[in-house]
mmCIF file of C-alpha atoms in Angstrom:
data_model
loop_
_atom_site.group_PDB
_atom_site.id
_atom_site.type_symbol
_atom_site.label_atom_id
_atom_site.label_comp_id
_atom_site.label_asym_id
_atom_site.label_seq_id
_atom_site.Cartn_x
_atom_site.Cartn_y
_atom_site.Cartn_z
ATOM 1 C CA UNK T 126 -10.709 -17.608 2.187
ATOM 2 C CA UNK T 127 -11.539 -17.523 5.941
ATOM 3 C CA UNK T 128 -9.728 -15.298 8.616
ATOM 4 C CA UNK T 129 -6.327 -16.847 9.593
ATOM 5 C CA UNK T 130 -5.440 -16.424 13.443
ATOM 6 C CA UNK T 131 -4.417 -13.013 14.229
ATOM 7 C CA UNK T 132 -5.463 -11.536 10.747
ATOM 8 C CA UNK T 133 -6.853 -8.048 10.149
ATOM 9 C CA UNK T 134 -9.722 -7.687 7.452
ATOM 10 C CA UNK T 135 -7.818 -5.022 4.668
ATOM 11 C CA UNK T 136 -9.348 -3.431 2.097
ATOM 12 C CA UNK T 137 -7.341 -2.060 -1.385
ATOM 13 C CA UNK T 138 -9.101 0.596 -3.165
ATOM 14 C CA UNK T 139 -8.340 1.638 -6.295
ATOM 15 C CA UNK T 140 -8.893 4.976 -7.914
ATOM 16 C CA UNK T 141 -11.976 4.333 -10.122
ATOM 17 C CA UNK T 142 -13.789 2.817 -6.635
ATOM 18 C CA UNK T 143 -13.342 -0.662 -7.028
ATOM 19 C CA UNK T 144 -13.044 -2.145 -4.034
ATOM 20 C CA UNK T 145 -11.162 -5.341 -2.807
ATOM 21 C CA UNK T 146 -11.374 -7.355 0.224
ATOM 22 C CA UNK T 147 -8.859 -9.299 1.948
ATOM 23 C CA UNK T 148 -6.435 -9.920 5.066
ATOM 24 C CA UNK T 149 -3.402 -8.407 6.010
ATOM 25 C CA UNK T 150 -0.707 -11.525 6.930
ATOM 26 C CA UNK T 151 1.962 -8.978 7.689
ATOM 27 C CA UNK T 152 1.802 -5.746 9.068
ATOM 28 C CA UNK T 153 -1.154 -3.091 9.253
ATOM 29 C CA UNK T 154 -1.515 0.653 8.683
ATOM 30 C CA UNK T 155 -2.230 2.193 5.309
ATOM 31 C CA UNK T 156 0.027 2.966 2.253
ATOM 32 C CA UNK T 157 -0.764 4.893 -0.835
ATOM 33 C CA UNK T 158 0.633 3.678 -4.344
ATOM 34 C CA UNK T 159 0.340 2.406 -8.230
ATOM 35 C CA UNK T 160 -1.408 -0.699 -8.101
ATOM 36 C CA UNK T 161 0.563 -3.146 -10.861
ATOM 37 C CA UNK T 162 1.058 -6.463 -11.613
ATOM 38 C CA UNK T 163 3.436 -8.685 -12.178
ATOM 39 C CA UNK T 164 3.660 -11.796 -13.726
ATOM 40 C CA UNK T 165 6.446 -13.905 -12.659
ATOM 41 C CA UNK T 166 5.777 -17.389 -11.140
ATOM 42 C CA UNK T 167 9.091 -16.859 -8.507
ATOM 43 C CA UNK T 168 11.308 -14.031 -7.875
ATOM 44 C CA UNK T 169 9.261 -12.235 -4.928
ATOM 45 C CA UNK T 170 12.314 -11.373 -2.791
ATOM 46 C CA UNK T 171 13.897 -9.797 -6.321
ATOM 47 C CA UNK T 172 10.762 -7.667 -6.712
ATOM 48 C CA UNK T 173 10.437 -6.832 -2.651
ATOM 49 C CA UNK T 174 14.028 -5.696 -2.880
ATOM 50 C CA UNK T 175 14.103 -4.011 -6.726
ATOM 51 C CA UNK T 176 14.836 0.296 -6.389
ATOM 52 C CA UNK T 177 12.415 0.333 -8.926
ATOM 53 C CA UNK T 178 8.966 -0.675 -7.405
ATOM 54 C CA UNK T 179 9.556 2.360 -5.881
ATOM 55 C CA UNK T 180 5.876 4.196 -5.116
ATOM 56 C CA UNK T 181 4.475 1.025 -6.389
ATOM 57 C CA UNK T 182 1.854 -1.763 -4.819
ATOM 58 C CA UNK T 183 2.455 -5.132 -6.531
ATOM 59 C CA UNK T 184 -0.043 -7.187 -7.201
ATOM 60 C CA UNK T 185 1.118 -11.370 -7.591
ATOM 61 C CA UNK T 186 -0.566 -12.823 -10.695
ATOM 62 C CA UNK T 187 0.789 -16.802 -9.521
ATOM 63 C CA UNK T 188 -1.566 -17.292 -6.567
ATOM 64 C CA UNK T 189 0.463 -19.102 -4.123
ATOM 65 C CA UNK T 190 3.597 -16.865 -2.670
ATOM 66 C CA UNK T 191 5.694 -17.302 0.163
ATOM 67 C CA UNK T 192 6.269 -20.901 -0.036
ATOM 68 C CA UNK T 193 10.440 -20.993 -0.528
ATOM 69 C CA UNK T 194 11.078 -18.271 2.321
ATOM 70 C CA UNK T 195 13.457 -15.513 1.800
ATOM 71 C CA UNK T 196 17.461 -15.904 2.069
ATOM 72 C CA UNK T 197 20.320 -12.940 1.957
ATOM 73 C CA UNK T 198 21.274 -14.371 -1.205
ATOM 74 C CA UNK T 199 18.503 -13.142 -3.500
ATOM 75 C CA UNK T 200 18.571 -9.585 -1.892
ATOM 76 C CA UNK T 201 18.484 -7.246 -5.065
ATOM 77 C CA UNK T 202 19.271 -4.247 -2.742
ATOM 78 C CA UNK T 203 19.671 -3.675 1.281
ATOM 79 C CA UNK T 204 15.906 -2.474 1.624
ATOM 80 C CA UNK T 205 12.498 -3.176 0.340
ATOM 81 C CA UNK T 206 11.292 -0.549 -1.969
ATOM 82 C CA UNK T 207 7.491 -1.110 -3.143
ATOM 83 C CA UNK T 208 4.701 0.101 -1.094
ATOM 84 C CA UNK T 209 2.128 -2.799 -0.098
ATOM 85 C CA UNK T 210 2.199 -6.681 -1.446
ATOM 86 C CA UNK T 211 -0.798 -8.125 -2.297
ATOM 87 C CA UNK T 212 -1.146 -11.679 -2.970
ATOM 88 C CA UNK T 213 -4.060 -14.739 -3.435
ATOM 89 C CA UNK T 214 -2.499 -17.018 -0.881
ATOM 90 C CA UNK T 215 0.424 -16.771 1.262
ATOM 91 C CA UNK T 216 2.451 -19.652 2.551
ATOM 92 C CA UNK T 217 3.323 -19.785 6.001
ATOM 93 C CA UNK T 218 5.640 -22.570 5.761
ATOM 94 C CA UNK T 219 8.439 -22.129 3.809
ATOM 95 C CA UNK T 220 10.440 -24.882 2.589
ATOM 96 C CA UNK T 221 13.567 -24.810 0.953
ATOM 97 C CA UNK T 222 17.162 -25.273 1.866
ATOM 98 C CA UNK T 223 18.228 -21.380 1.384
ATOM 99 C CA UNK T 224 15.544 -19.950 3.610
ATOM 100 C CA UNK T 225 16.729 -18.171 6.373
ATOM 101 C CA UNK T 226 12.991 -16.507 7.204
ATOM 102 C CA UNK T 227 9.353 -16.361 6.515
ATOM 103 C CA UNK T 228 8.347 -13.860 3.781
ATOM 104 C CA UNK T 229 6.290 -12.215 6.857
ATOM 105 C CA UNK T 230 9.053 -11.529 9.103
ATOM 106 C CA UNK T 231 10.829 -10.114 6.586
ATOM 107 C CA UNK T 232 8.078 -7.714 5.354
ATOM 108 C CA UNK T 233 7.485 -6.780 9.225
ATOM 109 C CA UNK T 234 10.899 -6.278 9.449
ATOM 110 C CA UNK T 235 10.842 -3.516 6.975
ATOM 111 C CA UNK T 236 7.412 -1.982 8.661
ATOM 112 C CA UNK T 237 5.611 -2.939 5.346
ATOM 113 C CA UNK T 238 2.154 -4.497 4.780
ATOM 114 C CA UNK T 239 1.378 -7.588 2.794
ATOM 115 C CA UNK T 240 -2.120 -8.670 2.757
ATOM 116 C CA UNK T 241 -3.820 -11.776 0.675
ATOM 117 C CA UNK T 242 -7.155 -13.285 0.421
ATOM 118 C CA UNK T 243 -8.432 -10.997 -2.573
ATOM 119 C CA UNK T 244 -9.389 -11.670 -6.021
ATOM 120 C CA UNK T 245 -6.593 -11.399 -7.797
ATOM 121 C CA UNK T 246 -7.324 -12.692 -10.992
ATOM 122 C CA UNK T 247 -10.182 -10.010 -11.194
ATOM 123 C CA UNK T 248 -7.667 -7.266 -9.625
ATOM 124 C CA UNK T 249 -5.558 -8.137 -12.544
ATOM 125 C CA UNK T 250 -8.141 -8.148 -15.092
ATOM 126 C CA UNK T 251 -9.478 -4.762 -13.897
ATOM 127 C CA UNK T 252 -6.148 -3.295 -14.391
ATOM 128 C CA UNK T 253 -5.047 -4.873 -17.670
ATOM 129 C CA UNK T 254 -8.361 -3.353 -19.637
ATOM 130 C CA UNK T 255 -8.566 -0.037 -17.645
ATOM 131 C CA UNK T 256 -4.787 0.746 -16.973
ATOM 132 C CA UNK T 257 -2.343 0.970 -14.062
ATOM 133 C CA UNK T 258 -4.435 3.134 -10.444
ATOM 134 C CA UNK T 259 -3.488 4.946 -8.019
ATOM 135 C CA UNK T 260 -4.508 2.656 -5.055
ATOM 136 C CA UNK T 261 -4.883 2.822 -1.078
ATOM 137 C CA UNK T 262 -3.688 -0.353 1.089
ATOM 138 C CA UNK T 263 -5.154 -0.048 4.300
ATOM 139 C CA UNK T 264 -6.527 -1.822 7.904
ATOM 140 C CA UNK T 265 -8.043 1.260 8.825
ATOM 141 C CA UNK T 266 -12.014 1.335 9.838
ATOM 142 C CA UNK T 267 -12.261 4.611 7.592
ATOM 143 C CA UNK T 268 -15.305 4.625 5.909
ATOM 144 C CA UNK T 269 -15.450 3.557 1.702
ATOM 145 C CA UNK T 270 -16.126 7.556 1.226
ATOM 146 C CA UNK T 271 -13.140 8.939 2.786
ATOM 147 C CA UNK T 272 -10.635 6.527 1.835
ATOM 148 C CA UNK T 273 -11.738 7.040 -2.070
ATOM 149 C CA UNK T 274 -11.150 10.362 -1.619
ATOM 150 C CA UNK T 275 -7.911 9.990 -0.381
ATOM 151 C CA UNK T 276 -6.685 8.019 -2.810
ATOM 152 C CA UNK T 277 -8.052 9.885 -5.659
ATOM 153 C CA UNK T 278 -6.071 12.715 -4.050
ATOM 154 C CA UNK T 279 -2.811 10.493 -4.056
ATOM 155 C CA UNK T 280 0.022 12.506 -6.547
ATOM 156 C CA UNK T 281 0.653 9.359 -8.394
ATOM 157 C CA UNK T 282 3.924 8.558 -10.206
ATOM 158 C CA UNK T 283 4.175 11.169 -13.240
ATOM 159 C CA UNK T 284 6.101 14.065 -12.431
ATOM 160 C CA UNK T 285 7.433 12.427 -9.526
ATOM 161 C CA UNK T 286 11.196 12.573 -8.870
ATOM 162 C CA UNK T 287 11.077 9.217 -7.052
ATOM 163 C CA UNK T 288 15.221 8.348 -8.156
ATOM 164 C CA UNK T 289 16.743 10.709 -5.221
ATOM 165 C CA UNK T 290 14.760 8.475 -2.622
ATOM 166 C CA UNK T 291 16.287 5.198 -3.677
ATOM 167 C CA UNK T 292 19.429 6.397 -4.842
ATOM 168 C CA UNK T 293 22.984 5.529 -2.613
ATOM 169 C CA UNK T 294 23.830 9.289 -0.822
ATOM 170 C CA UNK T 295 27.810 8.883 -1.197
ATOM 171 C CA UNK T 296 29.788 7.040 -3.878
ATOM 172 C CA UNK T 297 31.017 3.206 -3.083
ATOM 173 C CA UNK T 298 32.695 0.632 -4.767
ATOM 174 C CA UNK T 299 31.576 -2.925 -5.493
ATOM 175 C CA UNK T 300 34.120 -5.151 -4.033
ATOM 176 C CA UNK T 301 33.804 -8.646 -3.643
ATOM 177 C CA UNK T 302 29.737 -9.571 -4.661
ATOM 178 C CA UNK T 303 29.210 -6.449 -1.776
ATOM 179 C CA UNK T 304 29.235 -2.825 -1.317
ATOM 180 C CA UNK T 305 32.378 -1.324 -0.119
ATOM 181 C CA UNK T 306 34.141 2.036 0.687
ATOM 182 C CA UNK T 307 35.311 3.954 -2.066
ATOM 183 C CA UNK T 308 38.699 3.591 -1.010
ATOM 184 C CA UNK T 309 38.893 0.199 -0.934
ATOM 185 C CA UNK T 310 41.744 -1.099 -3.127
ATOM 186 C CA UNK T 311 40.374 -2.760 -6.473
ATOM 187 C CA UNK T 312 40.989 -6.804 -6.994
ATOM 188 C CA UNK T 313 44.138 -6.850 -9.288
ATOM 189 C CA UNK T 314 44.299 -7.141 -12.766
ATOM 190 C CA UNK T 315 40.701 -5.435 -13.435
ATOM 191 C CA UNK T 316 40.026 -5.331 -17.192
ATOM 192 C CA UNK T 317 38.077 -1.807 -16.615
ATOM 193 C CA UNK T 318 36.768 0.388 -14.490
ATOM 194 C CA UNK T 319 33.283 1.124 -15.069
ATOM 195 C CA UNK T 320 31.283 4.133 -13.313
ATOM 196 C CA UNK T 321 27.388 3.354 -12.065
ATOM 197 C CA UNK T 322 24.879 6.410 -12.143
ATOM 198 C CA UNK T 323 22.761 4.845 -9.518
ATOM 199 C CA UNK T 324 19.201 5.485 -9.887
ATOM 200 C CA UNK T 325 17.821 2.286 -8.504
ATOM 201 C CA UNK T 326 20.349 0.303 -9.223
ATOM 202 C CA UNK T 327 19.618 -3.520 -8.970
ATOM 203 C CA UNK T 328 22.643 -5.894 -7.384
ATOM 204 C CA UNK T 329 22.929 -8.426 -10.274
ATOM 205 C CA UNK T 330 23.815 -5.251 -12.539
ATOM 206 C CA UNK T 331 26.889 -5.087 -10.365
ATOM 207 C CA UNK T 332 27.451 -8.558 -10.460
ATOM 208 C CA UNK T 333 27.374 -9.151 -13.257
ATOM 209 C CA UNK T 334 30.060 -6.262 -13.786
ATOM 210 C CA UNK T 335 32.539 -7.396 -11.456
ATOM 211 C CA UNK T 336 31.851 -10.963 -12.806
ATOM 212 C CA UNK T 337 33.484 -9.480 -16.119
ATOM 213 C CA UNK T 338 36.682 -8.157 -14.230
ATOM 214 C CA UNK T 339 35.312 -4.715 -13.865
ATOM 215 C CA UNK T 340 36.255 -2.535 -11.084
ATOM 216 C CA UNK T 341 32.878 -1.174 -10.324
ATOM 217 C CA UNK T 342 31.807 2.379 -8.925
ATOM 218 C CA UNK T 343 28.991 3.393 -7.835
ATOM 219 C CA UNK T 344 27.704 6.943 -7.867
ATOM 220 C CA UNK T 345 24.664 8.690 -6.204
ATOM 221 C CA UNK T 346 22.393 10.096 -8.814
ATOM 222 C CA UNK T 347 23.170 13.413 -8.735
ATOM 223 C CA UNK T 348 26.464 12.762 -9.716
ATOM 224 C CA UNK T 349 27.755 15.638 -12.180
ATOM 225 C CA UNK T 350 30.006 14.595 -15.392
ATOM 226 C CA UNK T 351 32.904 16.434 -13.977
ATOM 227 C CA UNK T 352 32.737 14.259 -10.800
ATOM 228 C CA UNK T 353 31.993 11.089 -13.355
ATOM 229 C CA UNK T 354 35.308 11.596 -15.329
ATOM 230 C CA UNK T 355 37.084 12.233 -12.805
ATOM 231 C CA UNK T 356 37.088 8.257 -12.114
ATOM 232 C CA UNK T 357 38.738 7.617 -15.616
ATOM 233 C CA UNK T 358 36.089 5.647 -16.435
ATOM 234 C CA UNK T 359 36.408 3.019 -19.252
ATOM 235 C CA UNK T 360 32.623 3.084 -19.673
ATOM 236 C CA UNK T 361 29.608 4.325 -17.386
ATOM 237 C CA UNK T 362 26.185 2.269 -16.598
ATOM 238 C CA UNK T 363 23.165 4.489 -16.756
ATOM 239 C CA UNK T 364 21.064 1.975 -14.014
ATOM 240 C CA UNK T 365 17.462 1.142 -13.295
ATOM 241 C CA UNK T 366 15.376 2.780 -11.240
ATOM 242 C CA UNK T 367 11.608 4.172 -10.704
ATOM 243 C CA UNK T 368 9.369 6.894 -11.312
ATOM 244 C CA UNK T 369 8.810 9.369 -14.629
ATOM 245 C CA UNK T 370 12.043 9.744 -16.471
ATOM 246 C CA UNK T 371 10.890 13.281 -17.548
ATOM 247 C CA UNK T 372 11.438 14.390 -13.785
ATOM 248 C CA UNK T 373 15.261 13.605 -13.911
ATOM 249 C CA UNK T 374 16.677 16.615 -16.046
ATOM 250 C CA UNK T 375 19.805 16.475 -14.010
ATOM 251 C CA UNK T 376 20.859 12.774 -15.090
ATOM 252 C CA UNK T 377 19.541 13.600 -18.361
ATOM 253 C CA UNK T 378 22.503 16.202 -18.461
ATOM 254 C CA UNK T 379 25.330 14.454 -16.851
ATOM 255 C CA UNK T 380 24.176 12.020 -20.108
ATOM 256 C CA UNK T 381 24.495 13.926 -22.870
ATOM 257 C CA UNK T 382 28.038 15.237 -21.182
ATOM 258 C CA UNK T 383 29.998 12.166 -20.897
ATOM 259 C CA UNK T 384 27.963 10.600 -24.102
ATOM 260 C CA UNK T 385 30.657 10.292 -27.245
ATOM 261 C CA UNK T 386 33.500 10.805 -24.495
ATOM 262 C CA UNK T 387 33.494 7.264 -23.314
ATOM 263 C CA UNK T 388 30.914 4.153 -23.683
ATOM 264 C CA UNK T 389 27.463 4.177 -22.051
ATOM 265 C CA UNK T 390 24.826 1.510 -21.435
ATOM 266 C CA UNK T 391 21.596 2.327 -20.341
ATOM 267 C CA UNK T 392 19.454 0.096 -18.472
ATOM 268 C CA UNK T 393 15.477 0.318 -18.205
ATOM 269 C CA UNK T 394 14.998 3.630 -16.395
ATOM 270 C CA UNK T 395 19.175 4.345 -18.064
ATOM 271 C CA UNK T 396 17.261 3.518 -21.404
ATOM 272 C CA UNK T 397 15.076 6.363 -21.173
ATOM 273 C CA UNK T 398 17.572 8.680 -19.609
ATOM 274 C CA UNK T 399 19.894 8.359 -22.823
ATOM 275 C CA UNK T 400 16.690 8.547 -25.236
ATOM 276 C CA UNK T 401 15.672 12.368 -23.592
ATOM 277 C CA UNK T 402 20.100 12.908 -23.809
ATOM 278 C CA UNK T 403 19.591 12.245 -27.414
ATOM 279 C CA UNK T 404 16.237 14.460 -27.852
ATOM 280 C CA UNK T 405 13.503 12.042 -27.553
ATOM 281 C CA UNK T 406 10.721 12.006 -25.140
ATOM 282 C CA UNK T 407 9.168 9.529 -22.801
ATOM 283 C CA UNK T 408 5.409 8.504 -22.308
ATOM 284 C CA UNK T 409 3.269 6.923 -19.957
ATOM 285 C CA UNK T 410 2.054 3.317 -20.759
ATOM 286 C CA UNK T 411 -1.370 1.858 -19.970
ATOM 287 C CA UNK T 412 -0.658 -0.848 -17.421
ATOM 288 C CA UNK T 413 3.678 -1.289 -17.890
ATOM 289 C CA UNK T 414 5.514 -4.409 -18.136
ATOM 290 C CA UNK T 415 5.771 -6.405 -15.264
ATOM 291 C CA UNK T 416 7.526 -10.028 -15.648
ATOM 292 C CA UNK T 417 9.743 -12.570 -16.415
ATOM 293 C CA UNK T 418 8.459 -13.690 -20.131
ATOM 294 C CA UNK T 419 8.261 -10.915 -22.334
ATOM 295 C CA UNK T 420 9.293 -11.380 -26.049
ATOM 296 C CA UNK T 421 11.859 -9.140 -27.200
ATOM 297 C CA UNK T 422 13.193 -9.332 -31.287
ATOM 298 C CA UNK T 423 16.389 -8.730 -31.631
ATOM 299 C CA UNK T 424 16.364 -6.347 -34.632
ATOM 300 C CA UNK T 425 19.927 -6.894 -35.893
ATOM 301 C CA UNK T 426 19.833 -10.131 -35.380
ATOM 302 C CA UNK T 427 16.389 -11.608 -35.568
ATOM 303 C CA UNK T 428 16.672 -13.606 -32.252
ATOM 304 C CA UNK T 429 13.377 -13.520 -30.151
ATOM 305 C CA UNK T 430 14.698 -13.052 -26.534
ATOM 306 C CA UNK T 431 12.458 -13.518 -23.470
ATOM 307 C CA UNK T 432 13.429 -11.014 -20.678
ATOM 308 C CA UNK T 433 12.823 -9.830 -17.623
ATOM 309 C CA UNK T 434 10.946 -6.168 -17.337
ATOM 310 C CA UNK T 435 9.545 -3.836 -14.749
ATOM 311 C CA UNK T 436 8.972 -0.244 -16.014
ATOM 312 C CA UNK T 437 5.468 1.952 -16.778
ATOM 313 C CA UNK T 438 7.405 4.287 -19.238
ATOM 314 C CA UNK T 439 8.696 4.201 -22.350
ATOM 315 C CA UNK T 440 10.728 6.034 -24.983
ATOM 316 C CA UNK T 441 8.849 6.902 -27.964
ATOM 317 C CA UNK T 442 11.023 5.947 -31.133
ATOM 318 C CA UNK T 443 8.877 8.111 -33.278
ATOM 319 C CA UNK T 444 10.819 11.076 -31.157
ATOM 320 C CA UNK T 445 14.623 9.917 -31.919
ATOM 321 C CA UNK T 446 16.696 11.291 -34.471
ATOM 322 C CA UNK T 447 16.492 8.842 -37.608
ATOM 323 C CA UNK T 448 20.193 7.942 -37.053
ATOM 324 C CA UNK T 449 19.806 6.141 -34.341
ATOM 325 C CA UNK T 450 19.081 2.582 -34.654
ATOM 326 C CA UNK T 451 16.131 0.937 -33.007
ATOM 327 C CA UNK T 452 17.634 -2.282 -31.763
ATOM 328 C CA UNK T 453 14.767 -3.989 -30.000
ATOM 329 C CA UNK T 454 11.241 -4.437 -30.370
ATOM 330 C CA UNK T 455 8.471 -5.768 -27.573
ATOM 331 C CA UNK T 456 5.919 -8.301 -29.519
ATOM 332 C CA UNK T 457 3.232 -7.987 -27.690
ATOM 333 C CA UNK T 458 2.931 -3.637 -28.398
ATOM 334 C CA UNK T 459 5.870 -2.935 -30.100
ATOM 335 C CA UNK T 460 7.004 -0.281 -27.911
ATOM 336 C CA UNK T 461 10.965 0.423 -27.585
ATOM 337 C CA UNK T 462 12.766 -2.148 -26.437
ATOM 338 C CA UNK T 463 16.731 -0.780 -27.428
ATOM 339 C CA UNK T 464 18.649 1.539 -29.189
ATOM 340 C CA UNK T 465 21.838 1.728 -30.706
ATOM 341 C CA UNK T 466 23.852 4.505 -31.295
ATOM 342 C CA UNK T 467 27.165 4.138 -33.213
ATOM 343 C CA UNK T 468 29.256 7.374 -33.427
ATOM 344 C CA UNK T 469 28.734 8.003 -29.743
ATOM 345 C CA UNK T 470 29.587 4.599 -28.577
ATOM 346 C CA UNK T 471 25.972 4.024 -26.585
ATOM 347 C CA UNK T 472 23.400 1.432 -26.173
ATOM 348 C CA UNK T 473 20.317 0.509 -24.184
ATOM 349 C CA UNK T 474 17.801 -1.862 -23.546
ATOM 350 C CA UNK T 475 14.001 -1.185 -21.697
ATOM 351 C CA UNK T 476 14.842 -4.679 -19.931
ATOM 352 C CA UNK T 477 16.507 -6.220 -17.228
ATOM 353 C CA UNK T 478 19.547 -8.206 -18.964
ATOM 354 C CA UNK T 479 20.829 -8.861 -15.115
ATOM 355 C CA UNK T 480 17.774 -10.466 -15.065
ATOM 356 C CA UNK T 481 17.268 -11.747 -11.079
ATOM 357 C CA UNK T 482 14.835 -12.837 -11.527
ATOM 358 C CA UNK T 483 14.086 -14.392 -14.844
ATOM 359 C CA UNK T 484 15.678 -15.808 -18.324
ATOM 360 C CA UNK T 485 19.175 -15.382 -18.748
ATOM 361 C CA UNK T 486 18.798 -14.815 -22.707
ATOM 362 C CA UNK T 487 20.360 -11.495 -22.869
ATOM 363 C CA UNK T 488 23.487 -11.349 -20.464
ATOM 364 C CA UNK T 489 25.671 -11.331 -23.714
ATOM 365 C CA UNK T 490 24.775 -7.276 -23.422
ATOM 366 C CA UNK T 491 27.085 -6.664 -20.655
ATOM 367 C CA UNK T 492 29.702 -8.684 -23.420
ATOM 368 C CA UNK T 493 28.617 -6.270 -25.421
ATOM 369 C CA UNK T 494 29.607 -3.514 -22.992
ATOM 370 C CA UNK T 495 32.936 -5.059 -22.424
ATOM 371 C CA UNK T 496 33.746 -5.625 -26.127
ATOM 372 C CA UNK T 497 32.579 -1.498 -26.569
ATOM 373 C CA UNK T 498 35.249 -0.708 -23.796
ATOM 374 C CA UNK T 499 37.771 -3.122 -25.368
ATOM 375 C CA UNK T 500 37.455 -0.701 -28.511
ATOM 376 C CA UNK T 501 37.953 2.798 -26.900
ATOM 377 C CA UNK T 502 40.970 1.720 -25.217
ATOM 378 C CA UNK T 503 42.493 -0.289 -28.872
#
C-alpha cells in the first residue's frame, strides 16, 4: 500500500520483536497496549466506544474499515476506550445515510491513533498461535532497540485495576435511551428498579433494561452493598468491563453481600466477578474472544447460540462449588460460558447478550432477569 497524502510511516511492535509496518490515517504519537483481534465484519464504532477495550490495541481481521462513517446512534459509551486501531485499509469516504463523520475525525477527536497499511492477516496469525502481546503503536523515529525495550517493559493487563478508569464517578439514572441525574423522576409505571455496578458498562445493557420497563441506576464501581440496597433494588446488573477480574476485590465483596438478598446478573467482566463471590478463580486465556460469531451451547437447553464476546479472562469451572450449574459452554475451547445458581437467585453469561454489535440470539437473558425479579416480588 503506498503513502496516502499527509500520512506518517508507523510502526507496531509487539513484545516478542515482530515488527509491523504501516501508516498512521489518524493521529500520531505513541501508545502502549494488548495487541488483540477481533473478528467482526461491522461494529467498529461499538468496539471504539466499548469500556472494555480498555488498555487494549485492536487489531481489524475484515480488511476494509471505515466505509459507513460513524453516527451518535451506535455510541456504546460517551468516549473511546481502546488504545490504538489498526486496520488493512481504511475508507475515506463514508457512505451511508446515518453518518454524521469520518471514522478519522472521530478518532482525532478523541486524540487517538489509527494507523493501516500492515499485514494484518499475518498480525493475526502471529497472535492466534503465540497468544495475545503487549504491543507499542507509535510515529516516533526511535530506533527498533529502544522501542522493544519499552514495550517489553509495558505492565500489561494482569494485575491491573483498569475498572476505576472507565467506571462513571457519581451515580445516574438511565432516563429516556440517555444518562440522566439521579434525581430525575422515573417514567411511570416502571415494572422494577434495577441497580447497575458499572464497571464498563456498555449502553445497549441499559437499553435494553429500560426497554423492559426498568427504572435503571447506575452506580460507580466502588459502590458498597449498603449504598446498593439502599436503592430498593428489585435486582442488580453486575456490568462489563476490562482488565483482570482478580484485581477487583472490592466488587467482588459488594457481590457476595447483596447475592441471595435480591437477583443478580452478571455480564462478561459481572460473570467473573460473581464466579470469585462464589469462590472460584479466574485465569488468563491465550489470545481471548474477540467477535460477533462465537458458538455458545445452551446447556439446559441444547440451543447453539452465536454471540457477541470481548474478554481475555475466564472463570475456571473446575474452581466452583459443584452446586452450581454450568449453564453455557464455548465450542470452539470449552471454556465457561454461564452459570446458574438457584438458591441465591444469580446468573451470568461470559458474553455480550446486549449484543451491539452482533446476533441478537440471546436477548431472552434480560427476560430471564425480568421473570427472576417477577419471582422475588410474588
Amino acid at each position: 500500500m503506498s503513502l496516502k497524502k499527509n500520512q506518517r510511516p508507523a510502526r507496531l511492535i509487539l513484545e516478542d520483536g515482530s515488527v509491523f509496518k504501516g501508516y498512521a490515517f489518524a493521529g500520531s504519537g505513541e501508545v502502549f497496549g494488548e495487541v488483540v483481534f477481533n473478528t467482526g465484519m461491522s461494529g467498529y464504532q461499538e468496539i471504539l466506544t466499548d469500556p472494555s477495550y480498555k488498555g487494549q490495541i485492536v487489531t481489524m481481521t475484515y480488511p476494509l474499515i471505515g466505509n459507513y462513517g460513524i453516527n451518535p446512534e451506535d455510541m456504546e459509551s460517551d468516549a473511546i476506550h481502546l488504545e490504538g486501531f489498526v486496520v488493512r485499509e481504511y475508507q475515506s469516504h463514508p457512505s451511508n445515510w446515518r453518518s454524521r463523520q469520518s471514522l478519522k475525525d472521530f478518532l482525532e477527536e478523541r486524540n487517538k491513533m489509527g494507523i493501516e497499511g500492515l499485514d494484518t492477516r499475518a498480525l493475526t496469525r502471529r497472535l492466534r498461535l503465540f497468544g495475545s502481546m503487549r504491543g507499542i503503536m507509535t510515529t516516533a523515529d526511535d530506533p527498533y532497540e529502544v522501542l522493544l525495550e519499552r514495550v517489553q517493559q509495558y505492565p500489561g493487563l494482569v494485575g491491573r485495576d483498569l475498572v476505576q478508569e472507565v467506571s462513571c464517578k457519581k451515580p445516574y439514572a438511565w432516563r429516556d435511551g440517555a444518562p440522566r441525574d439521579i434525581t430525575a423522576s422515573p417514567a411511570p409505571n416502571r415494572r422494577f428498579r434495577v441497580v447497575v455496578i458499572d464497571c464498563g458498562v456498555k449502553y445497549n445493557i441499559l437499553r435494553n433494561l429500560e426497554q423492559r420497563g426498568c427504572d435503571v441506576v447506575v452506580l460507580p464501581c466502588t459502590a458498597e452493598s449498603r449504598e446498593v440496597l439502599s436503592y430498593e433494588p428489585d435486582g442488580v446488573l453486575l456490568s462489563n468491563g476490562p482488565g483482570d477480574p482478580a484485581a477487583l476485590p472490592y466488587i467482588v465483596r459488594t457481590a457476595k453481600e447483596v447475592l441471595g438478598k435480591i437477583p443478580v446478573f452478571g455480564i462478561c467482566l459481572g460473570h467473573q466477578i460473581l464466579g470469585q463471590a462464589l469462590g472460584g478463580r479466574t485465569e488468563k486465556l491465550k489470545f481471548g474472544h474477540h467477535g460477533i460469531n462465537q458458538p455458545v451451547k445452551n446447556v439446559r437447553s441444547g440451543r447453539i447460540e452465536i454471540t457477541s464476546q470481548n474478554h481475555g479472562f475466564v472463570v475456571v469451572p473446575e474452581s466452583l462449588p459443584e452446586a452450581i450449574l454450568k449453564s453455557h459452554d464455548n465450542l470452539n475451547d470449552h471454556t465457561s460460558e454461564g452459570m446458574s445458581i438457584a438458591a441465591d437467585r444469580a446468573f451470568s453469561v461470559q458474553y455480550h447478550p446486549e449484543a451491539s454489535p452482533g446476533p441478537h440470539d440471546v436477548s431472552y437473558l434480560f427476560d430471564e432477569f425480568m421473570d427472576l425479579m417477577e419471582r422475588r416480588g410474588a
